[in-house]
Coordinates of C-alpha atoms in Angstrom, one line a residue:
D837 CA 98.4 131.0 66.6
D838 CA 101.8 132.0 68.0
A839 CA 100.6 135.6 68.5
N840 CA 98.1 134.5 70.7
P841 CA 99.1 130.7 72.3
V842 CA 97.7 127.6 74.1
S843 CA 98.1 128.2 77.9
D844 CA 96.4 126.4 79.8
T845 CA 95.3 122.8 79.7
E846 CA 91.2 124.0 79.2
D847 CA 92.3 125.7 76.1
A848 CA 94.6 122.8 75.1
L849 CA 90.6 120.4 75.4
A850 CA 89.1 123.7 73.6
A851 CA 91.9 123.3 70.5
V852 CA 91.0 119.3 70.4
E853 CA 87.6 119.4 69.7
V854 CA 87.6 122.4 67.0
V855 CA 90.3 119.6 65.3
R856 CA 88.3 116.8 65.9
C857 CA 85.1 118.4 64.8
T858 CA 87.0 119.1 61.7
A859 CA 87.8 116.3 60.9
V860 CA 84.7 114.4 61.1
E861 CA 82.6 117.1 59.1
K862 CA 85.5 116.9 56.3
L863 CA 85.2 113.2 56.3
V864 CA 81.5 112.9 56.3
K865 CA 81.3 115.1 53.4
P866 CA 81.2 113.0 50.2
E867 CA 82.8 115.9 47.9
E868 CA 85.7 115.8 50.3
V869 CA 86.3 111.6 50.7
E870 CA 89.4 111.7 47.9
D871 CA 90.6 114.7 49.0
E872 CA 93.9 113.3 50.7
G873 CA 95.5 116.6 50.5
F874 CA 93.0 117.3 53.4
F875 CA 94.0 114.5 55.2
A876 CA 98.1 116.0 54.3
R877 CA 96.8 118.8 56.2
A878 CA 94.4 117.4 59.1
I879 CA 97.3 115.1 59.8
D880 CA 100.4 117.9 60.1
I881 CA 97.7 120.0 62.4
I882 CA 97.2 117.4 65.1
E883 CA 100.4 116.1 65.5
G884 CA 101.5 119.2 65.7
W885 CA 99.0 120.4 68.5
V886 CA 99.6 116.7 69.9
R887 CA 103.6 117.5 70.1
R888 CA 102.9 120.5 71.8
W889 CA 100.7 119.9 74.5
R890 CA 101.3 116.2 75.2
D891 CA 103.0 116.9 78.8
A892 CA 100.5 119.0 79.7
L893 CA 97.3 116.3 78.3
L894 CA 98.9 113.4 80.2
A895 CA 98.7 115.4 83.7
N896 CA 95.3 116.2 83.6
T897 CA 92.7 112.9 83.8
D898 CA 90.5 114.9 81.5
A899 CA 92.9 115.9 78.6
R900 CA 94.5 112.4 79.1
R901 CA 91.6 110.6 77.3
S902 CA 91.7 113.5 74.7
Y903 CA 95.2 113.3 73.4
I904 CA 94.6 109.7 73.5
V905 CA 91.5 110.5 71.0
I906 CA 93.3 112.7 69.2
D907 CA 96.5 110.6 68.5
L908 CA 94.3 107.6 67.2
L909 CA 92.8 110.2 64.7
G910 CA 96.1 111.2 63.8
A911 CA 97.5 107.8 62.9
T912 CA 93.8 106.4 61.2
L913 CA 94.1 109.9 59.1
R914 CA 97.7 108.8 58.2
G915 CA 96.5 105.6 57.5
L916 CA 93.5 105.7 55.5
A917 CA 95.4 108.3 53.3
T918 CA 99.2 106.1 53.0
D919 CA 96.7 102.9 52.4
Q920 CA 94.8 104.4 50.3
V921 CA 91.9 102.7 52.1
L922 CA 89.0 105.1 50.7
R923 CA 90.0 104.1 47.1
R924 CA 91.1 100.5 48.4
G925 CA 88.9 99.4 50.3
F926 CA 88.9 98.0 54.3
D927 CA 89.9 94.6 53.0
H928 CA 93.6 94.9 52.3
L929 CA 94.5 96.2 55.7
D930 CA 93.5 92.6 57.1
D931 CA 96.5 91.0 57.0
I932 CA 98.1 92.9 59.9
D933 CA 96.4 93.8 63.5
F934 CA 94.8 96.7 64.4
R935 CA 97.1 97.6 66.9
E936 CA 100.5 97.2 65.1
W937 CA 98.8 98.9 61.8
L938 CA 97.7 102.0 64.3
R939 CA 101.6 102.1 65.5
K940 CA 102.6 101.7 61.6
H941 CA 101.1 104.8 61.0
G942 CA 102.8 106.8 64.0
A943 CA 99.7 106.0 67.7
S944 CA 101.9 106.8 70.6
D945 CA 103.0 103.6 72.7
F946 CA 101.4 105.4 75.4
T947 CA 98.1 105.6 73.3
L948 CA 98.4 101.9 72.3
S949 CA 98.7 100.6 75.6
S950 CA 95.8 102.9 76.8
A951 CA 92.3 101.3 78.3
F952 CA 90.7 102.9 75.2
M953 CA 92.4 100.4 72.9
N954 CA 91.9 97.5 75.9
G955 CA 88.6 98.3 75.7
T956 CA 88.8 98.0 71.6
Y957 CA 89.3 94.3 72.4
D958 CA 86.9 93.5 75.3
T959 CA 84.1 94.5 73.0
V960 CA 84.6 92.4 70.6
F961 CA 86.0 89.1 72.9
G962 CA 89.5 89.4 70.5
F963 CA 91.3 86.7 72.4
L964 CA 92.9 83.8 70.5
G965 CA 91.8 80.4 72.9
G966 CA 90.3 83.1 75.1
D967 CA 93.3 83.8 76.4
P968 CA 93.4 87.4 77.5
E969 CA 97.0 88.1 76.7
R970 CA 96.5 86.8 73.2
E971 CA 94.6 89.8 71.3
V972 CA 93.1 89.5 67.7
L973 CA 92.0 91.5 65.7
A974 CA 92.6 92.2 61.7
A975 CA 93.5 96.2 61.4
G976 CA 90.9 96.3 58.1
T977 CA 87.9 94.9 60.3
G978 CA 88.4 97.3 63.0
L979 CA 89.0 100.0 61.5
R980 CA 85.5 99.5 59.0
S981 CA 83.6 99.0 62.5
G982 CA 85.0 101.5 64.2
L983 CA 84.4 104.3 61.9
R984 CA 81.3 103.0 61.4
M985 CA 80.2 103.0 65.1
L986 CA 81.5 106.6 64.9
L987 CA 80.1 108.2 61.9
A988 CA 77.6 106.0 60.3
Y989 CA 75.5 105.3 63.5
K990 CA 72.0 107.1 64.1
G991 CA 71.7 109.3 67.5
H992 CA 73.8 107.0 69.5
F993 CA 77.3 105.5 69.7
M994 CA 75.5 102.1 71.0
W995 CA 72.2 101.0 72.0
K996 CA 70.9 99.1 74.7
M997 CA 67.5 96.4 74.4
N998 CA 64.4 97.3 75.8
A999 CA 64.7 93.0 77.0
G1000 CA 66.5 90.4 76.3
M1001 CA 67.9 90.2 72.4
G1002 CA 66.3 86.4 71.8
D1003 CA 62.8 87.8 72.9
I1004 CA 62.6 91.3 70.7
V1005 CA 64.5 90.3 68.0
F1006 CA 64.5 86.2 67.1
A1007 CA 61.0 85.9 69.1
P1008 CA 59.3 88.5 66.8
Y1009 CA 61.1 86.8 63.3
Y1010 CA 59.7 83.3 64.4
E1011 CA 56.6 84.3 65.2
I1012 CA 56.7 86.7 61.6
L1013 CA 57.6 83.4 59.8
R1014 CA 55.3 81.0 61.2
R1015 CA 51.8 83.2 60.3
R1016 CA 54.0 83.1 57.0
G1017 CA 53.1 79.8 57.2
V1018 CA 56.8 78.4 57.6
R1019 CA 56.8 75.5 59.7
F1020 CA 59.5 74.7 62.1
H1021 CA 60.5 71.5 63.6
F1022 CA 62.0 71.7 66.9
F1023 CA 63.8 68.8 68.5
H1024 CA 65.9 67.9 65.6
R1025 CA 69.7 67.7 66.1
V1026 CA 72.1 68.2 63.1
E1027 CA 74.8 65.2 62.8
A1028 CA 76.1 65.7 59.0
L1029 CA 75.7 67.3 55.6
R1030 CA 76.4 64.2 53.1
L1031 CA 77.0 64.9 49.2
G1032 CA 76.2 62.9 45.9
T1033 CA 78.1 61.2 44.5
D1034 CA 79.1 64.0 41.9
Q1035 CA 80.2 65.7 44.4
T1036 CA 78.9 68.3 43.5
T1037 CA 75.3 68.6 45.7
I1038 CA 74.2 67.9 49.2
D1039 CA 72.1 64.9 48.9
A1040 CA 71.6 63.6 52.3
I1041 CA 71.3 65.3 56.2
D1042 CA 71.3 62.9 58.6
I1043 CA 69.4 64.2 62.1
R1044 CA 69.6 63.3 65.1
R1045 CA 65.2 63.9 66.1
Q1046 CA 65.4 64.4 70.2
A1047 CA 62.2 64.9 71.9
T1048 CA 58.7 64.2 71.0
P1049 CA 56.1 66.8 70.9
A1050 CA 52.8 66.0 72.5
S1051 CA 50.2 67.5 70.2
G1052 CA 52.3 67.1 67.2
T1053 CA 52.9 70.5 67.2
Y1054 CA 55.2 72.5 70.0
E1055 CA 54.5 76.1 71.1
P1056 CA 58.0 77.4 72.2
L1057 CA 57.3 80.7 74.0
V1058 CA 56.2 81.6 77.5
M1059 CA 54.2 85.2 78.6
V1060 CA 56.5 87.2 81.3
H1061 CA 54.8 91.0 81.3
D1062 CA 52.7 90.6 78.1
L1063 CA 56.1 90.0 76.5
E1064 CA 57.1 86.0 74.8
C1065 CA 59.9 84.9 75.8
W1066 CA 62.0 81.8 75.3
P1067 CA 62.5 79.9 78.1
S1068 CA 65.7 79.0 79.5
E1069 CA 64.7 74.8 79.2
P1070 CA 62.3 72.6 77.1
L1071 CA 58.6 73.2 77.8
Y1072 CA 58.4 69.8 79.4
D1073 CA 55.2 69.5 79.2
Q1074 CA 54.3 69.3 75.5
L1075 CA 56.7 67.0 75.3
V1076 CA 56.3 62.9 75.6
E1077 CA 59.5 62.3 76.8
G1078 CA 59.3 65.5 79.4
E1079 CA 59.1 63.9 83.0
T1080 CA 62.0 61.6 82.2
L1081 CA 64.0 64.8 80.6
R1082 CA 63.1 66.5 84.0
G1083 CA 63.6 63.8 85.9
R1084 CA 66.8 63.5 84.7
A1085 CA 67.9 67.2 84.4
A1086 CA 66.3 67.7 88.4
A1087 CA 68.7 63.8 89.2
G1088 CA 71.7 66.4 87.7
E1089 CA 72.7 64.6 85.0
N1090 CA 73.8 66.8 81.2
V1091 CA 70.6 65.8 79.3
N1092 CA 70.9 69.9 77.8
L1093 CA 69.9 69.0 74.1
E1094 CA 71.4 72.1 73.1
S1095 CA 74.7 70.7 74.3
Y1096 CA 77.3 68.2 72.3
W1097 CA 78.2 66.6 75.2
S1098 CA 74.1 65.8 76.5
A1099 CA 73.8 62.6 77.7
W1100 CA 70.5 62.3 76.5
E1101 CA 70.1 59.6 73.4
G1102 CA 67.3 61.2 71.6
V1103 CA 64.7 59.3 70.3
E1104 CA 65.0 58.3 66.1
S1105 CA 67.8 58.9 63.4
I1106 CA 66.3 60.4 60.4
T1107 CA 68.1 61.1 56.7
L1108 CA 66.8 63.6 54.7
R1109 CA 67.1 63.0 50.9
H1110 CA 67.3 65.8 48.3
G1111 CA 64.6 65.8 46.0
T1112 CA 62.4 64.5 48.6
D1113 CA 62.5 65.9 51.4
Y1114 CA 64.3 69.3 50.4
D1115 CA 65.8 71.2 47.4
H1116 CA 67.7 74.0 49.0
V1117 CA 69.3 74.1 52.0
L1118 CA 70.0 77.5 54.0
L1119 CA 73.3 76.5 56.4
G1120 CA 73.5 79.0 59.2
I1121 CA 74.9 77.0 61.5
P1122 CA 78.7 78.6 63.3
V1123 CA 81.4 77.6 61.8
A1124 CA 83.4 76.1 65.1
A1125 CA 80.9 73.3 64.3
L1126 CA 81.3 72.4 60.3
G1127 CA 84.4 70.4 60.9
T1128 CA 82.4 67.9 62.4
L1129 CA 79.4 68.3 60.4
C1130 CA 80.4 68.8 56.8
S1131 CA 83.4 66.3 56.4
E1132 CA 82.1 65.3 53.9
L1133 CA 82.1 69.0 52.3
V1134 CA 85.5 69.7 54.0
A1135 CA 87.3 66.9 52.4
A1136 CA 85.6 67.6 48.5
R1137 CA 86.4 71.1 48.3
P1138 CA 89.8 72.9 49.4
E1139 CA 88.0 76.4 50.5
W1140 CA 86.4 74.6 52.9
R1141 CA 89.3 73.0 54.5
D1142 CA 90.7 76.6 54.4
M1143 CA 87.9 78.2 56.2
V1144 CA 87.3 76.0 59.3
E1145 CA 90.7 75.9 59.8
H1146 CA 91.4 79.8 59.5
I1147 CA 88.2 81.6 60.8
A1148 CA 88.8 81.6 64.1
T1149 CA 86.5 81.8 67.6
N1150 CA 86.6 81.5 71.5
R1151 CA 84.8 80.6 73.7
T1152 CA 83.6 83.6 75.9
M1153 CA 81.7 84.0 79.5
N1154 CA 79.6 86.1 81.8
A1155 CA 77.8 87.2 84.6
Q1156 CA 74.4 88.7 85.1
L1157 CA 74.3 90.3 89.1
W1158 CA 71.0 91.4 90.6
L1159 CA 72.4 94.0 93.5
R1160 CA 70.2 95.8 95.9
P1161 CA 71.8 99.0 95.1
D1162 CA 71.4 101.5 92.0
V1163 CA 74.1 102.5 90.4
A1164 CA 74.8 105.1 92.7
G1165 CA 74.5 103.4 96.1
L1166 CA 76.8 100.5 94.5
G1167 CA 79.2 104.1 94.5
W1168 CA 79.7 104.9 90.4
D1169 CA 79.4 108.6 90.1
V1170 CA 80.5 109.3 86.6
C1171 CA 77.4 108.5 84.3
R1172 CA 74.5 107.1 85.5
D1173 CA 74.2 103.9 82.9
P1174 CA 77.5 102.7 82.0
I1175 CA 79.0 100.7 79.5
L1176 CA 82.5 99.6 80.4
G1177 CA 85.3 97.4 78.6
G1178 CA 88.9 97.8 79.8
F1179 CA 88.7 97.1 83.0
V1180 CA 90.1 94.0 84.6
R1181 CA 90.4 91.1 82.1
P1182 CA 88.6 88.4 81.4
L1183 CA 85.5 89.9 82.8
S1184 CA 86.6 93.4 82.3
V1185 CA 83.7 94.9 80.2
W1186 CA 80.3 95.6 82.5
A1187 CA 77.3 97.0 81.1
A1188 CA 74.4 98.8 83.4
L1189 CA 70.7 97.2 82.4
S1190 CA 69.3 97.3 85.3
H1191 CA 66.1 98.6 83.2
L1192 CA 65.5 95.3 82.2
V1193 CA 64.7 94.6 85.7
T1194 CA 61.2 96.0 84.6
M1195 CA 60.3 92.9 82.2
E1196 CA 61.9 90.5 85.2
D1197 CA 58.8 88.4 87.2
W1198 CA 60.1 89.4 91.1
S1199 CA 56.7 88.5 92.4
G1200 CA 57.8 86.0 94.7
C1201 CA 61.3 87.6 96.0
A1202 CA 61.2 89.8 99.3
V1203 CA 63.5 92.6 97.8
R1204 CA 63.9 93.7 94.5
P1205 CA 67.0 94.4 92.5
A1206 CA 67.6 98.0 92.0
H1207 CA 70.6 97.4 89.4
L1208 CA 71.4 94.6 87.0
A1209 CA 75.1 93.7 86.0
Y1210 CA 76.4 92.4 82.6
L1211 CA 80.1 91.1 83.5
V1212 CA 81.5 89.3 80.1
G1213 CA 85.0 88.4 78.5
P1214 CA 86.5 85.4 76.8
M1215 CA 86.7 82.4 78.1
R1216 CA 89.5 80.3 78.6
D1217 CA 89.7 77.1 76.1
S1218 CA 90.5 73.9 78.0
A1219 CA 93.7 73.4 79.2
A1220 CA 93.4 69.4 78.1
P1221 CA 92.0 68.0 74.6
E1222 CA 88.2 68.6 74.5
P1223 CA 86.9 65.1 74.1
P1224 CA 84.5 63.8 71.4
Y1225 CA 81.4 65.1 71.2
F1226 CA 78.7 63.1 73.3
T1227 CA 81.1 61.5 74.9
D1228 CA 81.7 63.2 78.6
P1229 CA 78.3 65.1 79.7
T1230 CA 79.9 65.8 82.6
F1231 CA 82.5 68.1 80.5
P1232 CA 80.9 71.4 80.6
R1233 CA 79.7 71.7 83.5
R1234 CA 83.2 70.9 84.5
E1235 CA 84.4 73.7 82.3
E1236 CA 81.7 76.1 83.1
E1237 CA 83.5 76.4 86.5
Q1238 CA 85.7 78.4 85.1
V1239 CA 82.7 81.0 85.1
Y1240 CA 82.2 80.7 88.7
R1241 CA 86.2 80.9 89.3
E1242 CA 86.2 84.3 87.7
T1243 CA 83.2 86.2 88.6
R1244 CA 84.2 85.7 92.2
R1245 CA 87.9 86.6 92.1
F1246 CA 86.1 89.5 90.2
L1247 CA 83.8 90.7 93.2
E1248 CA 87.0 90.3 96.1
E1249 CA 89.3 91.6 94.4
H1250 CA 88.1 94.3 91.7
A1251 CA 84.4 95.0 92.4
Q1252 CA 85.8 98.0 95.2
H1253 CA 86.6 100.1 92.3
L1254 CA 83.0 100.1 90.6
W1255 CA 81.0 99.7 93.2
P1256 CA 83.1 101.3 96.5
Q1257 CA 80.0 101.7 98.2
A1258 CA 79.0 98.2 98.1
C1259 CA 82.4 96.3 99.3
R1260 CA 83.4 95.6 102.8
A1261 CA 86.6 96.9 104.1
D1262 CA 89.0 94.1 103.0
G1263 CA 87.8 95.2 99.4
C1264 CA 85.9 92.8 98.9
L1265 CA 82.2 93.1 97.4
D1266 CA 79.7 92.7 100.6
W1267 CA 77.8 89.5 99.2
D1268 CA 74.1 90.6 100.9
Q1269 CA 74.6 93.0 98.7
L1270 CA 73.2 90.0 95.8
V1271 CA 69.9 89.8 95.6
D1272 CA 69.1 86.2 96.7
P1273 CA 65.6 84.4 96.8
L1274 CA 66.8 81.8 99.0
G1275 CA 68.1 83.8 101.7
R1276 CA 71.8 81.9 101.6
S1277 CA 74.7 83.6 102.8
G1278 CA 78.3 85.0 101.8
P1279 CA 79.9 83.3 98.1
Q1280 CA 76.7 81.0 98.2
R1281 CA 74.5 84.0 97.2
L1282 CA 76.6 83.8 94.0
E1283 CA 74.6 80.2 93.3
A1284 CA 71.2 82.2 92.5
Q1285 CA 72.9 84.4 89.7
Y1286 CA 73.3 83.4 86.4
L1287 CA 76.2 82.6 85.2
R1288 CA 77.6 80.8 82.1
G1289 CA 79.8 79.6 79.9
N1290 CA 79.8 79.6 76.3
V1291 CA 81.0 76.1 75.4
D1292 CA 79.8 74.8 73.1
P1293 CA 80.8 75.1 69.1
N1294 CA 77.6 76.4 68.1
E1295 CA 78.3 79.1 71.1
R1296 CA 81.9 80.2 70.1
Y1297 CA 82.5 83.9 68.9
T1298 CA 83.5 84.5 65.7
L1299 CA 87.0 86.2 65.7
S1300 CA 88.0 88.6 63.3
V1301 CA 92.0 87.5 63.0
A1302 CA 94.8 89.0 60.8
G1303 CA 95.1 87.5 57.2
S1304 CA 91.8 85.3 58.2
T1305 CA 89.4 87.2 56.2
R1306 CA 90.6 86.3 52.9
Y1307 CA 89.2 82.6 54.0
R1308 CA 85.8 83.8 54.8
L1309 CA 83.2 82.3 51.8
R1310 CA 80.2 84.7 50.6
A1311 CA 77.1 83.4 50.5
D1312 CA 76.2 82.0 47.2
Q1313 CA 80.5 81.0 47.3
S1314 CA 79.9 77.4 49.3
G1315 CA 81.0 75.5 46.0
F1316 CA 78.0 73.1 46.0
G1317 CA 74.8 73.6 43.6
N1318 CA 71.9 73.5 46.3
L1319 CA 73.7 75.1 49.2
T1320 CA 73.7 78.8 50.4
L1321 CA 75.9 80.0 53.8
T1322 CA 75.0 82.6 55.9
G1323 CA 76.4 83.6 59.5
D1324 CA 78.8 86.6 60.8
W1325 CA 81.9 84.2 59.6
T1326 CA 80.5 84.7 56.0
Y1327 CA 82.1 87.6 53.6
N1328 CA 79.3 89.7 54.2
G1329 CA 80.9 93.5 54.3
L1330 CA 81.5 93.9 58.0
N1331 CA 83.4 90.4 58.7
A1332 CA 82.9 90.7 62.6
G1333 CA 81.0 88.8 65.3
C1334 CA 78.2 90.8 65.9
V1335 CA 74.3 90.9 64.9
E1336 CA 74.8 93.2 62.2
A1337 CA 77.2 91.4 60.1
A1338 CA 74.7 88.3 61.0
V1339 CA 71.8 90.4 59.9
M1340 CA 74.1 91.7 56.6
S1341 CA 74.4 87.7 56.1
G1342 CA 71.2 86.6 56.0
M1343 CA 70.0 89.2 53.6
Q1344 CA 73.1 87.8 51.8
A1345 CA 71.3 84.6 52.0
S1346 CA 68.2 85.8 50.7
R1347 CA 69.2 87.5 47.3
A1348 CA 71.4 84.5 46.7
I1349 CA 68.3 82.6 47.2
A1350 CA 65.5 84.7 46.4
G1351 CA 67.5 87.9 44.3
Y1352 CA 65.7 90.0 47.4
P1353 CA 67.2 92.2 48.6
Q1354 CA 69.4 94.0 45.5
E1355 CA 71.0 96.5 47.9
I1356 CA 72.1 96.1 51.5
V1357 CA 73.2 99.0 53.5
A1358 CA 76.8 98.7 54.1
E1359 CA 77.6 95.7 52.4
D1360 CA 80.1 97.8 50.3
D1361 CA 83.3 99.9 51.8
V1362 CA 84.0 103.8 52.0
P1363 CA 81.9 105.7 49.1
K1364 CA 78.6 104.6 50.4
L1365 CA 79.6 104.5 54.4
F1366 CA 80.0 108.6 53.8
G1367 CA 77.3 108.8 51.5

């Protein structure tokens, strides 16, 4: 309004909020979805406002953040209109990286280098080969996921779980399926899928049995505070080979039954035969392992070769730290329960999950932690070629030393910016702030924390790299008559590495096999998203 111009930063922020709310209100109304004239008008308003108030906004921290958001909104609206996303969907944008797509539609370099954008790549582990300098995120997938989180998620932008995902999501799945008559055979490692002579069906599956339940069945869950949980290692007392496994593990051997480089030989080899042992195969093993396990399938069909070559994955690392002070006592005064991205890579994401401490058993510890910090990020691939599976049992441990080095470096050099009251004068974390039931001193207290590097093929994170979406196969698109696919690496309507995509893919696999469910929420693009 020229007669009453916005004269200071606070008024500018109010104007930002008006434009943002107006745009969002329009976007979520189905009758306005096809109104490209609205997009043009909104873009003109936003870009004129940004040009007029850029300098004032950048001079103030809160205003600068609003500038970044409104600049992204303007570029997004322009891109939605110019690329006809509301008619053509998001997939046709996936040949360009998300940051480049925003730049193409007018986002400033200041915005594109902001913590907001860095955090976007951080939260999806979008780094090729786990290298923090090689950012990757397909534009259509990034845009689709972001708009769904902003406009379609209910209640909040993000929800925290009240215990570990394995315990409150997968354990109930397991219990329900078991009660419905599904039989589980634990400790069997798939080694190969074999084709029949006609190359159209899975004729055999080679499996290695790793251990023998002493009673004939294995009960995998343990009770912690009235919640059934998955233990971090096998319940050796239930296994015929349990004492041997326990002894070799105590001696420092890698007998991890989930490791592709385990030194444990197993018990026997088994071959399952089509028509005798199974009728149909549901393949949910992650894509990074399929090149080896499904070598015959890859050789038989070019779409399989393209899939395993182009659907990229990377390693990830995480550190779970138990600290004596709560968030306020650490010196963080911005909010009570932060989830933070865009910090120093590779451990650039911090989630405060202190509410999980109540689900843990600290009865034998003199000090109960007040804060549980999750630090996560990408993990670089091995500098040398990885050894063939099952040939070097020391490989995982050597590689996981990278997690220890990065966690220690983070706590020595960067913790002061997040937790100033828990750090010494030199900026390093006061190691005594870490809870250690054994009472060790200095950096040795890291031994009491949980540090993990996900190096095995089945642990690698599925990436959404520009140009890769076309190579994803649908659940019903395996090309083999008795094989259905499932996993976040399939073409599932979201195509991101997350539990939502995995669930959607599982529902698609159910529909391919049993015809149910006919409709899957958010499987289609914009019309149903905003409807």
